[in-house]
XYZ file of C-alpha atoms in Angstrom:
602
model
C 27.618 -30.181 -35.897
C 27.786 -26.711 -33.526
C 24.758 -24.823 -33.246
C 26.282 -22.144 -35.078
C 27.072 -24.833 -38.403
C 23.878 -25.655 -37.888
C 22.203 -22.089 -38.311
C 24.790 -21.459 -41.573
C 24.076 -24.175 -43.461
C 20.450 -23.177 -42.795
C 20.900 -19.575 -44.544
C 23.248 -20.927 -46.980
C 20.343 -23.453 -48.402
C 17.459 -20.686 -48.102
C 20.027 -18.694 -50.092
C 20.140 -21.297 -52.446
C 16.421 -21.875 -52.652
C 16.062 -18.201 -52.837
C 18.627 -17.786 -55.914
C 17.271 -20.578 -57.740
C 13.624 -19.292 -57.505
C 14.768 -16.373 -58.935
C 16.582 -17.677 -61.760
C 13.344 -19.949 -63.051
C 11.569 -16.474 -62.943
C 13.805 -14.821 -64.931
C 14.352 -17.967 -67.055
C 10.619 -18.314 -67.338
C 9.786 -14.421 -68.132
C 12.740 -14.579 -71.003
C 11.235 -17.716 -72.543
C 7.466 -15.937 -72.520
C 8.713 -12.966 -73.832
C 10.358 -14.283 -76.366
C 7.482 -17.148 -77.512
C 4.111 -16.236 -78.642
C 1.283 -16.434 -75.836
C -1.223 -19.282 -76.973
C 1.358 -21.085 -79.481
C -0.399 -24.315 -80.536
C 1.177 -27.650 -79.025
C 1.836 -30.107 -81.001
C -1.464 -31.901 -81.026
C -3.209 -28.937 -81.660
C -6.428 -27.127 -81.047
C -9.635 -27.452 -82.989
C -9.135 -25.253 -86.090
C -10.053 -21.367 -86.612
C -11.783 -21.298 -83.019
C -14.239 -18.763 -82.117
C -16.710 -18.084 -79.491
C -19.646 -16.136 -79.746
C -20.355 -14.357 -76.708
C -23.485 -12.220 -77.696
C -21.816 -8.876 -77.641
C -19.195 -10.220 -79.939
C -17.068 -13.166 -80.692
C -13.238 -13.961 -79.503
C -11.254 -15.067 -81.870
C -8.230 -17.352 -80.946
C -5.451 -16.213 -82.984
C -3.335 -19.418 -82.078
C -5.806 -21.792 -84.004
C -5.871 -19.953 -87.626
C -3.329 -20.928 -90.286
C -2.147 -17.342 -91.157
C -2.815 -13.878 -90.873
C -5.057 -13.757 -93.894
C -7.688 -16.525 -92.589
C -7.481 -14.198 -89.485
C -8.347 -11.006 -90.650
C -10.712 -12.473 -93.093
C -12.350 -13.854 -89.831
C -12.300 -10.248 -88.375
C -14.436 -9.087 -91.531
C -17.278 -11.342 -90.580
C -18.075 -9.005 -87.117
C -22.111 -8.538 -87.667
C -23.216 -4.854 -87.247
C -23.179 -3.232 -83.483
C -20.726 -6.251 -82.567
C -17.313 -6.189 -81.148
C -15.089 -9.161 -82.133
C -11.977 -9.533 -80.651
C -8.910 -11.853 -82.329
C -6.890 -12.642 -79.004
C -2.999 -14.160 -78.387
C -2.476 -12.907 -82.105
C 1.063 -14.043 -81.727
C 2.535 -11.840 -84.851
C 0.202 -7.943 -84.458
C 2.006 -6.863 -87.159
C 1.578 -8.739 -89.516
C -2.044 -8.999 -89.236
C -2.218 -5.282 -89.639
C -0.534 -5.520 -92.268
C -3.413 -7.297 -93.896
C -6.276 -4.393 -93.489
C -4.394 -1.406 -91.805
C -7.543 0.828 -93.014
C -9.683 -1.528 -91.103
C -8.345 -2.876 -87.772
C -6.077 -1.838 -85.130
C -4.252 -3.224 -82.433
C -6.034 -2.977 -79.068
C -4.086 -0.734 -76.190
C -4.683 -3.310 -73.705
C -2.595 -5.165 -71.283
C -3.200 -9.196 -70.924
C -2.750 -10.519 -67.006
C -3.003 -14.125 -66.204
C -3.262 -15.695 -62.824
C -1.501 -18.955 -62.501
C -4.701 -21.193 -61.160
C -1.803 -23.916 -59.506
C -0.579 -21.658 -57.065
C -3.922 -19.064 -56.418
C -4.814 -19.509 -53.037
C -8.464 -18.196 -52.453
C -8.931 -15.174 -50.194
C -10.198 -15.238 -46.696
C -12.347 -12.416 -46.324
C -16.365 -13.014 -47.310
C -17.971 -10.709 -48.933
C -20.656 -8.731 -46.978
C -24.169 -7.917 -47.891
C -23.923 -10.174 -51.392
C -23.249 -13.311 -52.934
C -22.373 -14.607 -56.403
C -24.194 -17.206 -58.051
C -24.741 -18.645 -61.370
C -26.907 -16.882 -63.875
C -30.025 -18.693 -63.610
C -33.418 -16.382 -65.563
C -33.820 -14.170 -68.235
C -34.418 -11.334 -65.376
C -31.224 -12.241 -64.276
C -30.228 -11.316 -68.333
C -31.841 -8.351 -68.115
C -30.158 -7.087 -65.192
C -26.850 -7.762 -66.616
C -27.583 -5.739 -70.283
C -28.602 -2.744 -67.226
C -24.946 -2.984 -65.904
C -23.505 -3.302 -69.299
C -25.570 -0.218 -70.302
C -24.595 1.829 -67.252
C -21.275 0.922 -68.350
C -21.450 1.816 -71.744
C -20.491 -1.651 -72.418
C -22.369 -3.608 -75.676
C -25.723 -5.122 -74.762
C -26.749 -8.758 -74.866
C -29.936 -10.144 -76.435
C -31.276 -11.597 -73.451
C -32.169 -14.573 -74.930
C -28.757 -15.429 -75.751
C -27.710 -15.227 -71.991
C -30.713 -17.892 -71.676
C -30.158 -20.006 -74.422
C -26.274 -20.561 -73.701
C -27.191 -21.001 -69.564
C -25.907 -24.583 -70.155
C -22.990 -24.187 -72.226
C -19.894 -25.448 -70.511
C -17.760 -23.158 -72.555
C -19.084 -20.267 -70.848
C -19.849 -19.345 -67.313
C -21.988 -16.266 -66.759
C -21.631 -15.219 -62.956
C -23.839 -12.370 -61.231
C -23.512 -10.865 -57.959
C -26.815 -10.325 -55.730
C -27.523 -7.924 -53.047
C -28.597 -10.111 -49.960
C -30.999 -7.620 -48.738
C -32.895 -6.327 -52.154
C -32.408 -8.785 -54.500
C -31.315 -7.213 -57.447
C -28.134 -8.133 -59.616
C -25.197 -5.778 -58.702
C -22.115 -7.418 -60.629
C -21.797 -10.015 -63.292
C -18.898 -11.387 -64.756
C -18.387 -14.223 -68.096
C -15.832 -16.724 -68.037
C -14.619 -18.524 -70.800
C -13.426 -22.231 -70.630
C -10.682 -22.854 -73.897
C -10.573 -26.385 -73.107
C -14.402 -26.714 -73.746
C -14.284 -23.999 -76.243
C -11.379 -25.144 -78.438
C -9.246 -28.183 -77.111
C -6.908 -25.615 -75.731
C -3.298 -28.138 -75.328
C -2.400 -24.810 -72.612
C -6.125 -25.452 -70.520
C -6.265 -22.147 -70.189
C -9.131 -19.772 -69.261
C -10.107 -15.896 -69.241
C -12.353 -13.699 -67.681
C -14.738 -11.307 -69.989
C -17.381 -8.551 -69.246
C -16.482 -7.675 -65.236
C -18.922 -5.179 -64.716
C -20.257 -3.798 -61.346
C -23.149 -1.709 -61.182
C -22.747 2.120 -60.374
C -25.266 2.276 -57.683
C -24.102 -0.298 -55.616
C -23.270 0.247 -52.448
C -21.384 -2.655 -51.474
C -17.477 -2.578 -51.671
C -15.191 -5.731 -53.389
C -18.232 -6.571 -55.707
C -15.357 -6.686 -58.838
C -12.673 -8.515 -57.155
C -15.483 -11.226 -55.160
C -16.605 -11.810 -58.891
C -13.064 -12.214 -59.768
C -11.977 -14.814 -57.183
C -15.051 -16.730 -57.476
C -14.572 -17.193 -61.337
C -10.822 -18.253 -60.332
C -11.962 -21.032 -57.731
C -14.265 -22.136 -60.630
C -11.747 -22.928 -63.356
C -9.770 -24.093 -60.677
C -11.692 -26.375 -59.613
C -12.169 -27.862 -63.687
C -8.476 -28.279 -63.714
C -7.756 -25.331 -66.030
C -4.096 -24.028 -65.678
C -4.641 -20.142 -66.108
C -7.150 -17.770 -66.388
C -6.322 -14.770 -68.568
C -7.778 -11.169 -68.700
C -7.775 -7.916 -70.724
C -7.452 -4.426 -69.253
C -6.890 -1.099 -70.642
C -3.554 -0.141 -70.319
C -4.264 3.433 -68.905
C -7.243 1.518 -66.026
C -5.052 1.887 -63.195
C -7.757 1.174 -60.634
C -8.810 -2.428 -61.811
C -4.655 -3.171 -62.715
C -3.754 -2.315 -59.128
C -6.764 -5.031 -57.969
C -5.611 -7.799 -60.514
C -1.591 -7.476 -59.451
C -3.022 -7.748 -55.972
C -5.100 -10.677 -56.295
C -1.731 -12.238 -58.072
C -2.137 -11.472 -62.274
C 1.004 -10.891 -63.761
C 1.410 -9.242 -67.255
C 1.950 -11.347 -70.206
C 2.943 -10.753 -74.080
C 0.109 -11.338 -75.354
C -1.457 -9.076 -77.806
C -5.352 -8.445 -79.066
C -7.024 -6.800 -82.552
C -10.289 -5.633 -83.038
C -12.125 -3.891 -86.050
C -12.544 -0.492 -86.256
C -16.136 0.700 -85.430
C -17.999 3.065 -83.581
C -17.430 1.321 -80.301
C -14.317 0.769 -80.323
C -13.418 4.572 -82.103
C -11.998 5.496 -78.598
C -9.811 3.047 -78.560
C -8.266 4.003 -82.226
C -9.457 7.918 -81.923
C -7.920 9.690 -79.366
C -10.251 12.885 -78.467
C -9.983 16.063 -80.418
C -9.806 19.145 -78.313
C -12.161 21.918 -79.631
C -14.217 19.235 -81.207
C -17.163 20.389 -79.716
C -16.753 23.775 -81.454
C -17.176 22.257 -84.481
C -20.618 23.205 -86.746
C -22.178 19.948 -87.186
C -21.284 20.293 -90.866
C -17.316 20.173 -90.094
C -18.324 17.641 -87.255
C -20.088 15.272 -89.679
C -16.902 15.181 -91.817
C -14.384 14.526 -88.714
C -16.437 11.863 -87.287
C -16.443 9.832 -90.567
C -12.623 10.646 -90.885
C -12.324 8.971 -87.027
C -14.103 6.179 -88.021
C -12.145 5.405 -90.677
C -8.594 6.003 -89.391
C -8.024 8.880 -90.783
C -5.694 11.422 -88.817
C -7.529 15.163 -88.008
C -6.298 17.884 -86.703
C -8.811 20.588 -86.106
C -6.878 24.065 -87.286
C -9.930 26.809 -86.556
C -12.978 25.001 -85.007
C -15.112 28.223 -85.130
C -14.231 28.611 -88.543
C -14.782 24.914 -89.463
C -11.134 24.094 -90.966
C -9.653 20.762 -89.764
C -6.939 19.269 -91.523
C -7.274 15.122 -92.556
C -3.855 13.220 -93.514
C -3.667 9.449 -94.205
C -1.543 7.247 -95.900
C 1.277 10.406 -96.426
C -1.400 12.670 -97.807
C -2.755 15.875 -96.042
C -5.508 17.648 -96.937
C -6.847 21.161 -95.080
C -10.976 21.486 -95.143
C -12.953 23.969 -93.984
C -16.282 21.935 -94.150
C -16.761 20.226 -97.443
C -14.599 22.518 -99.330
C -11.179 20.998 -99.615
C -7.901 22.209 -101.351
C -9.063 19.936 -104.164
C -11.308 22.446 -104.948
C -9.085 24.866 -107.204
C -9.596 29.130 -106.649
C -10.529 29.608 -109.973
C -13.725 26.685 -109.114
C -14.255 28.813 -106.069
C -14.254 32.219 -107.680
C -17.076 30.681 -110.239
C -19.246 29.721 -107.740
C -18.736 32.778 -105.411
C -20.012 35.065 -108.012
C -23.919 34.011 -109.452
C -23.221 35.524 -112.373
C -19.993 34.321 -113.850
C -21.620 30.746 -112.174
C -24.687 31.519 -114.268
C -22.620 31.948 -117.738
C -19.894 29.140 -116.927
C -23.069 26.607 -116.983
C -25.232 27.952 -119.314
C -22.168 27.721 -122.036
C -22.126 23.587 -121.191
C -25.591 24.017 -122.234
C -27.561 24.130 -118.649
C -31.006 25.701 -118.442
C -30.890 29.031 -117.178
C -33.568 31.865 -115.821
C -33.496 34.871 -117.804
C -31.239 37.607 -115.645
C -30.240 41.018 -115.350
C -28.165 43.523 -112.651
C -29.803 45.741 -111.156
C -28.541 49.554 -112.299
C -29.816 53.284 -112.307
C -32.046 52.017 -115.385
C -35.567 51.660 -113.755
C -37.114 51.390 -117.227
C -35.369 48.316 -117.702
C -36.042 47.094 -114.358
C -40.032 47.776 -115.004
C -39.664 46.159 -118.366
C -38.067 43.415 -116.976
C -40.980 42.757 -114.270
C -43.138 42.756 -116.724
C -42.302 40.460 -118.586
C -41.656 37.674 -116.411
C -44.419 38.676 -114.077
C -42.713 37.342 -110.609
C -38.907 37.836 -109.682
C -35.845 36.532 -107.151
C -33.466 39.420 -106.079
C -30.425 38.051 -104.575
C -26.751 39.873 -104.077
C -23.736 38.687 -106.689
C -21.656 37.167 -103.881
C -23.238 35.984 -100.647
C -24.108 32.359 -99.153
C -26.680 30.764 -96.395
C -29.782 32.349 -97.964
C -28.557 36.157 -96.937
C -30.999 38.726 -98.271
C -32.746 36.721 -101.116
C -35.895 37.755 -102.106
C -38.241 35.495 -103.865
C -41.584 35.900 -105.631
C -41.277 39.505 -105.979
C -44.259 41.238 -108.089
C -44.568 45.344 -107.467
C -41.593 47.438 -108.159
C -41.334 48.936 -104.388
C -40.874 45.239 -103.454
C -38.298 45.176 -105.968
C -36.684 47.995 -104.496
C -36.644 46.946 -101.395
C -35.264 43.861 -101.755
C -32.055 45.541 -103.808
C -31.481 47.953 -101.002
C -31.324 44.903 -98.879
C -29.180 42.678 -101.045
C -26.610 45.827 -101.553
C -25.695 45.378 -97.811
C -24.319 42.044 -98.235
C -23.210 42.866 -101.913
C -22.570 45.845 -103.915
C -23.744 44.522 -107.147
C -27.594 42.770 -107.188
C -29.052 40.355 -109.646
C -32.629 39.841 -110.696
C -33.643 36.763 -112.023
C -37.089 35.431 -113.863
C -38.798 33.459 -111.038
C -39.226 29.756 -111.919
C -42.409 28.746 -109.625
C -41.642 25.369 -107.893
C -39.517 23.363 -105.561
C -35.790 23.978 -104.819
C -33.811 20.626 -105.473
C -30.338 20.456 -103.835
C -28.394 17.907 -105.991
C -25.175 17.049 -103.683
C -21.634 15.886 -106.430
C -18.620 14.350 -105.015
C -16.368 13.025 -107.525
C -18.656 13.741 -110.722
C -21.048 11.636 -109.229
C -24.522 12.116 -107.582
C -24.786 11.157 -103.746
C -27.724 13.246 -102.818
C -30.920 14.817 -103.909
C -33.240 16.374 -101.402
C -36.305 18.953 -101.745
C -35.973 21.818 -99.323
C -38.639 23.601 -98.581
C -39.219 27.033 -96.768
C -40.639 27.086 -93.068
C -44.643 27.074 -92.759
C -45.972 27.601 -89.183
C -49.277 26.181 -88.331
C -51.967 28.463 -86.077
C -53.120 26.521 -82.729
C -55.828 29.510 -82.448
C -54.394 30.974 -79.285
C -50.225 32.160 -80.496
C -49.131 34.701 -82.480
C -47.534 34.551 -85.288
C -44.551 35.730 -83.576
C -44.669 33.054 -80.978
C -45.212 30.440 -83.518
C -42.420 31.647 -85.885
C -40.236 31.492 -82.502
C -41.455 27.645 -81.737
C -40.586 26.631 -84.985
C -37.296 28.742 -84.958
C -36.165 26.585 -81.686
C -37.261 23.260 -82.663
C -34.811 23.737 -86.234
C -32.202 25.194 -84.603
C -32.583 21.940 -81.926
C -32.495 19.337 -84.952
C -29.383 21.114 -86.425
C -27.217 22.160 -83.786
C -27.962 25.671 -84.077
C -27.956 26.243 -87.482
C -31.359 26.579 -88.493
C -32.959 29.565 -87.347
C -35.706 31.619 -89.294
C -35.041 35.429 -89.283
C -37.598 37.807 -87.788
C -37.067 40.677 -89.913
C -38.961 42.704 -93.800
C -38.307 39.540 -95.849
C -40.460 37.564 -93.022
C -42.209 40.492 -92.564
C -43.206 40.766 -96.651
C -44.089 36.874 -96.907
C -46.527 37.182 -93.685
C -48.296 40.366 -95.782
C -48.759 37.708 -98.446
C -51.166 35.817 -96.693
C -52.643 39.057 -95.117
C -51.276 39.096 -91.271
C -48.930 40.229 -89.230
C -46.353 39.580 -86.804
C -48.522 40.068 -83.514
C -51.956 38.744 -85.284
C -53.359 34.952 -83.772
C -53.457 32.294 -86.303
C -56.552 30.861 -86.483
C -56.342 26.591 -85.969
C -55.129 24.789 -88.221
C -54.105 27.056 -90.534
C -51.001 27.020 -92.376
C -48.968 29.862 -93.981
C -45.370 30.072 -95.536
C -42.620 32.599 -93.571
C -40.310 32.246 -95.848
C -40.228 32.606 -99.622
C -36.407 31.037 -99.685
C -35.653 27.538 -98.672
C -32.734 27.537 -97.293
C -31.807 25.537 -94.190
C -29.919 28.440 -92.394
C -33.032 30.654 -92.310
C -35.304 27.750 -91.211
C -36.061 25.926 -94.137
C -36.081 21.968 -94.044
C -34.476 18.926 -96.107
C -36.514 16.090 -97.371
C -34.541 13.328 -99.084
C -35.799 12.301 -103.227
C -32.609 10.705 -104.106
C -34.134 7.591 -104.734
C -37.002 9.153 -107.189
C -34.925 12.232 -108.553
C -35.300 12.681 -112.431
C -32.273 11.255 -114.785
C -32.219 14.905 -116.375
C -31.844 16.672 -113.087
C -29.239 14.218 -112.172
C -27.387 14.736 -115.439
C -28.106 18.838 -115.504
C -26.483 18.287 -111.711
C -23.010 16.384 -112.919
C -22.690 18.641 -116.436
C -22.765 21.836 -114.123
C -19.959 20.267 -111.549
C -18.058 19.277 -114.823
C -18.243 22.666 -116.467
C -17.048 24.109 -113.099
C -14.558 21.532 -112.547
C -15.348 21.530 -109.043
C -15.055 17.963 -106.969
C -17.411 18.802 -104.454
C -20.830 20.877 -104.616
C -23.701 21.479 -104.075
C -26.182 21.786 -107.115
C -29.729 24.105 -106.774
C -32.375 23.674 -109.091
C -35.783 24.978 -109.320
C -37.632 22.198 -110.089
C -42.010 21.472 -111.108
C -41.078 18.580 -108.844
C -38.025 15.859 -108.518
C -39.710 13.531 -110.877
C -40.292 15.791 -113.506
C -37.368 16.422 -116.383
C -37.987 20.629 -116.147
C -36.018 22.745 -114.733
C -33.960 25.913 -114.128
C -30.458 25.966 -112.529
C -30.515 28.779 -109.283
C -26.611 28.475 -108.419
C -23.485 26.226 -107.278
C -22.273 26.160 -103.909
C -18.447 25.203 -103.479
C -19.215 24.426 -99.615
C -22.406 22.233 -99.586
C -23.411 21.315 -96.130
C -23.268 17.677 -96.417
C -25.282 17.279 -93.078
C -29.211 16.306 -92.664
C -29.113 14.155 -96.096
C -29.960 11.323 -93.842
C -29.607 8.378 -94.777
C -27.161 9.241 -98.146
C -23.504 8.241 -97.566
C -22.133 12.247 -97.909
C -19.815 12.372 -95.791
C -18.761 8.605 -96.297
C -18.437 10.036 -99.821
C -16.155 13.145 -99.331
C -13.797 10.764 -97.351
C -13.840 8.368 -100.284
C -13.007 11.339 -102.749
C -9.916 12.763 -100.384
C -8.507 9.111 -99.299
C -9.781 6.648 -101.577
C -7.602 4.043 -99.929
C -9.667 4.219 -96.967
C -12.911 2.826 -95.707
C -14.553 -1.219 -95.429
C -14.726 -0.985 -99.680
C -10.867 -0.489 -100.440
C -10.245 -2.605 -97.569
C -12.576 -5.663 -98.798
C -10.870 -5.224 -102.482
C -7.127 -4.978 -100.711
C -8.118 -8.271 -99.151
C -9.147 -10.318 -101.974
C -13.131 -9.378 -101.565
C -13.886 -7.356 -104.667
């Protein structure tokens, strides 16, 4: 045969090679497209296999009987845990079993094919990986996984599982200082679960910020590959965010390829990101609206925020929509609203389903009935008609110039003024969603305390900057007559030094806007106070409120009602379930309790 035959049939049988190559790839990516990743052989794997892995457990989809036993598997995460059910071979479906409750994770699943890796050449420089080997080395890897926002470890669980063959925990350390710079956790199926694939994966790649070595991650990587390897496993699999460009670019070079293969976790805080894409002007939102939109996140429910300065954000799930601004809803009817925007018609409305009520009047051009009316009831509150957050209330009036005073005030936030019989005591905030009580909390006016060198003033500002701190701004006490007449009470003034230790009230009102604070009594709250609460929010026919009461204390049966407030802040009731409540009322298909009792729980 000629030289030239020769060099023909050569190209003509690379060709060949070449051709058929590419039709077993092709062949091969149809068939695991079309097959589900992790399909049990025939002998099978050990049953409903999971591993825990101290920050969570994975769940191999491929060994449960259906999608029920799965998800009911997926229920069991502990608190602060992140399961995760992997090569769930029909996502659908599953979802279909608790839709409120888990969610399919937007990852991407790579696997290297550990027959034909071929280790790399280059070494790293200035580290080496090794086996985790001490609890300090534990410790060091829950201070990467923190830096990371990843979930901690307990680090006895790093310790306790340091010889079990089902999981490999590697670290990297720098040469020079010591310290742990990289870990990495590898996870052996055939020692976990019998896998009939001997597969692997790779878990928890984590380098530490600070480091100043380069190819930490993909040293960590090839060194877990060479490992399963080496134990005769046939893959080793891996999970990556679908929008991590940086780390998919490393794992397509060191020779992962993307597989069907598809992973569901449980919604919870840690994963919300993953389910809960960011809101813009979230962080406009008062901490009242904010409270509401978190839980709604949580839980899977859709918001849109419409006016974050105003507080509106709109929720929809499950086909419903329903516009908010804070707790007040379009559930809430206008003719609910218009009864508890004016103090009087709220007063009647209640007192004809047979609610206590103070003795009131309007204040007029009458100042014999306004004297007569002092003097019979000794002590008086002077508040406008309409007007919310505590604006120009006056309580514990006793002279008629304070009187006055105080209805000049009230007339700028309200034409018409009403004067009510002052019930001495503490004002009890009774918090109704759905006819039912979620909340009761004391709140009690701001007191500053002398130190024997500040002023009033300064003290009044201290205290003024530590509320509006624990409240996001929207506690803040007033410097201005009302303050002004409740200093005079205790006989000093703005610019006088409070002697040590010394205590005086600043405010007569209690309201959290002008500095006054919440203390939780729903445990110990009175049946009559909780029944007064629900009768009022059933005579108003209003699903969400906010119930005040002047109370001898939250124990005690006596009382007066004060008014109704259609837009309760549901905030600072720590640790009451308000806003898990209000979500409950809007979309009482959502949340862990409709999903348990969808599933076969309750």
């Amino acid at each position: 045969m000629t030289t030239k035959s020769t060099e023909r049939a050569r190209t003509s049988a690379q060709r060949f090679r070449s051709d058929k190559a590419v039709a077993h790839r092709l062949k091969r990516q149809r068939f695991e497209s079309l097959r589900k990743t992790g399909q049990p052989h025939e002998d099978g794997p050990s049953p409903s296999a999971c591993v825990d892995c101290g920050w969570g457990r994975l769940i191999f989809a491929q060994t449960f009987d259906d999608a029920g036993e799965l998800a009911a598997a997926l229920r069991e995460e502990a608190p602060e845990h992140r399961d995760i059910a992997v090569y769930v071979g029909d996502p659908h479906v599953l979802l279909a079993e608790a839709p409120q409750e888990i969610f399919l994770d937007p990852s991407h699943t790579f696997r290297l094919e550990l027959s034909t890796y071929r280790s790399g050449r280059k070494q790293p420089r200035g580290f080496f990986v090794r086996r985790l080997t001490s609890e300090a080395d534990a410790r060091a890897v829950n201070r990467i996984y923190a830096s990371r926002g990843m979930v901690p470890v307990r680090p006895d669980f790093f310790w306790s599982n340091r010889d079990n063959r089902a999981i490999t925990y590697l670290v990297a350390e720098d040469e020079h200082t010591g310290e742990v710079i990289g870990t990495v956790t590898g996870i052996d199926h055939i020692r976990a679960f019998s896998d009939p694939e001997q597969g692997s994966s790779l878990w928890c790649l984590a380098v530490d910020p600070q480091a100043r070595h380069a190819g930490i991650g993909e040293t960590l990587v090839r060194r877990l590959g060479e490992h399963f390897k080496a134990r005769g496993n046939a893959f080793m699999d891996l999970s990556v965010l679908h929008d991590n460009e940086q780390a998919i670019a490393l794992y397509e070079k060191l020779g992962f390829r993307r597989i069907p293969a598809f992973s569901v976790k449980r919604k919870n805080s840690i994963n919300e990101r993953l389910y809960a894409s960011p809101l813009e002007a979230y962080d406009a939102l008062n901490p009242y609206a904010r409270l509401l939109v978190d839980e709604a996140r949580r839980r899977g429910v859709h918001v849109e925020i419409t006016d974050a300065e105003g507080g509106f954000f709109r929720l929809s799930h499950g086909g419903r929509s329903v516009h908010c601004r804070e707790s007040l809803t379009e559930l809430t009817s206008g003719v609910a609203m218009s009864i508890c925007d004016d103090k009087a018609v709220t007063r009647r409305v209640v007192e004809r389903a047979g609610i206590l009520v103070p003795e009131q009047m309007t204040a007029g051009e009458d100042e014999e009935a306004l004297v007569a009316f002092l003097e019979k009831h000794g002590r008086v509150v002077v508040k406008p008609a309409r007007g919310e957050q505590g604006r120009a209330v006056a309580v514990g009036l006793v002279t008629l110039d304070e009187v006055k005073a105080a209805i000049q005030a009230a007339r700028e936030v309200c034409d018409r003024v009403l004067i009510e019989a002052c019930f001495e005591g503490e004002d009890l905030r009774l918090v109704v969603i759905d006819f039912k009580l979620v909340a009761a909390a004391v709140r009690r006016p701001p007191h500053v305390v002398g130190d024997g060198r500040s002023t009033v003033r300064e003290l009044i500002e201290r205290l003024s900057r530590r509320r509006a701190a624990a409240t996001g701004g929207e506690s803040t006490i007033p410097v201005d007559a009302e303050t002004e007449r409740c200093l005079s009470m205790s006989d000093v003034t703005f610019d006088d030094v409070l002697e040590e230790g010394r205590e005086i009230a600043v405010r007569k009102a209690a309201n959290l806007h002008t500095g006054g604070s919440i203390h939780d009594v729903t445990e110990i709250v009175h049946p009559r106070l909780v029944e007064a609460a629900i009768n009022a929010a059933r005579a108003i026919d209003i699903p969400v409120v906010g119930i005040d009461l002047m109370v001898k204390s939250p124990t005690e049966p006596d009382y007066v009602f004060i008014e109704a407030n259609e837009r309760p802040g549901l905030a600072n009731h720590e640790p009451q379930p308000t806003a898990e409540r209000f979500i409950d009322l809007l979309f009482p298909l959502s949340g862990h309790r409709a999903a348990r009792h969808a599933l076969g729980r309750i």
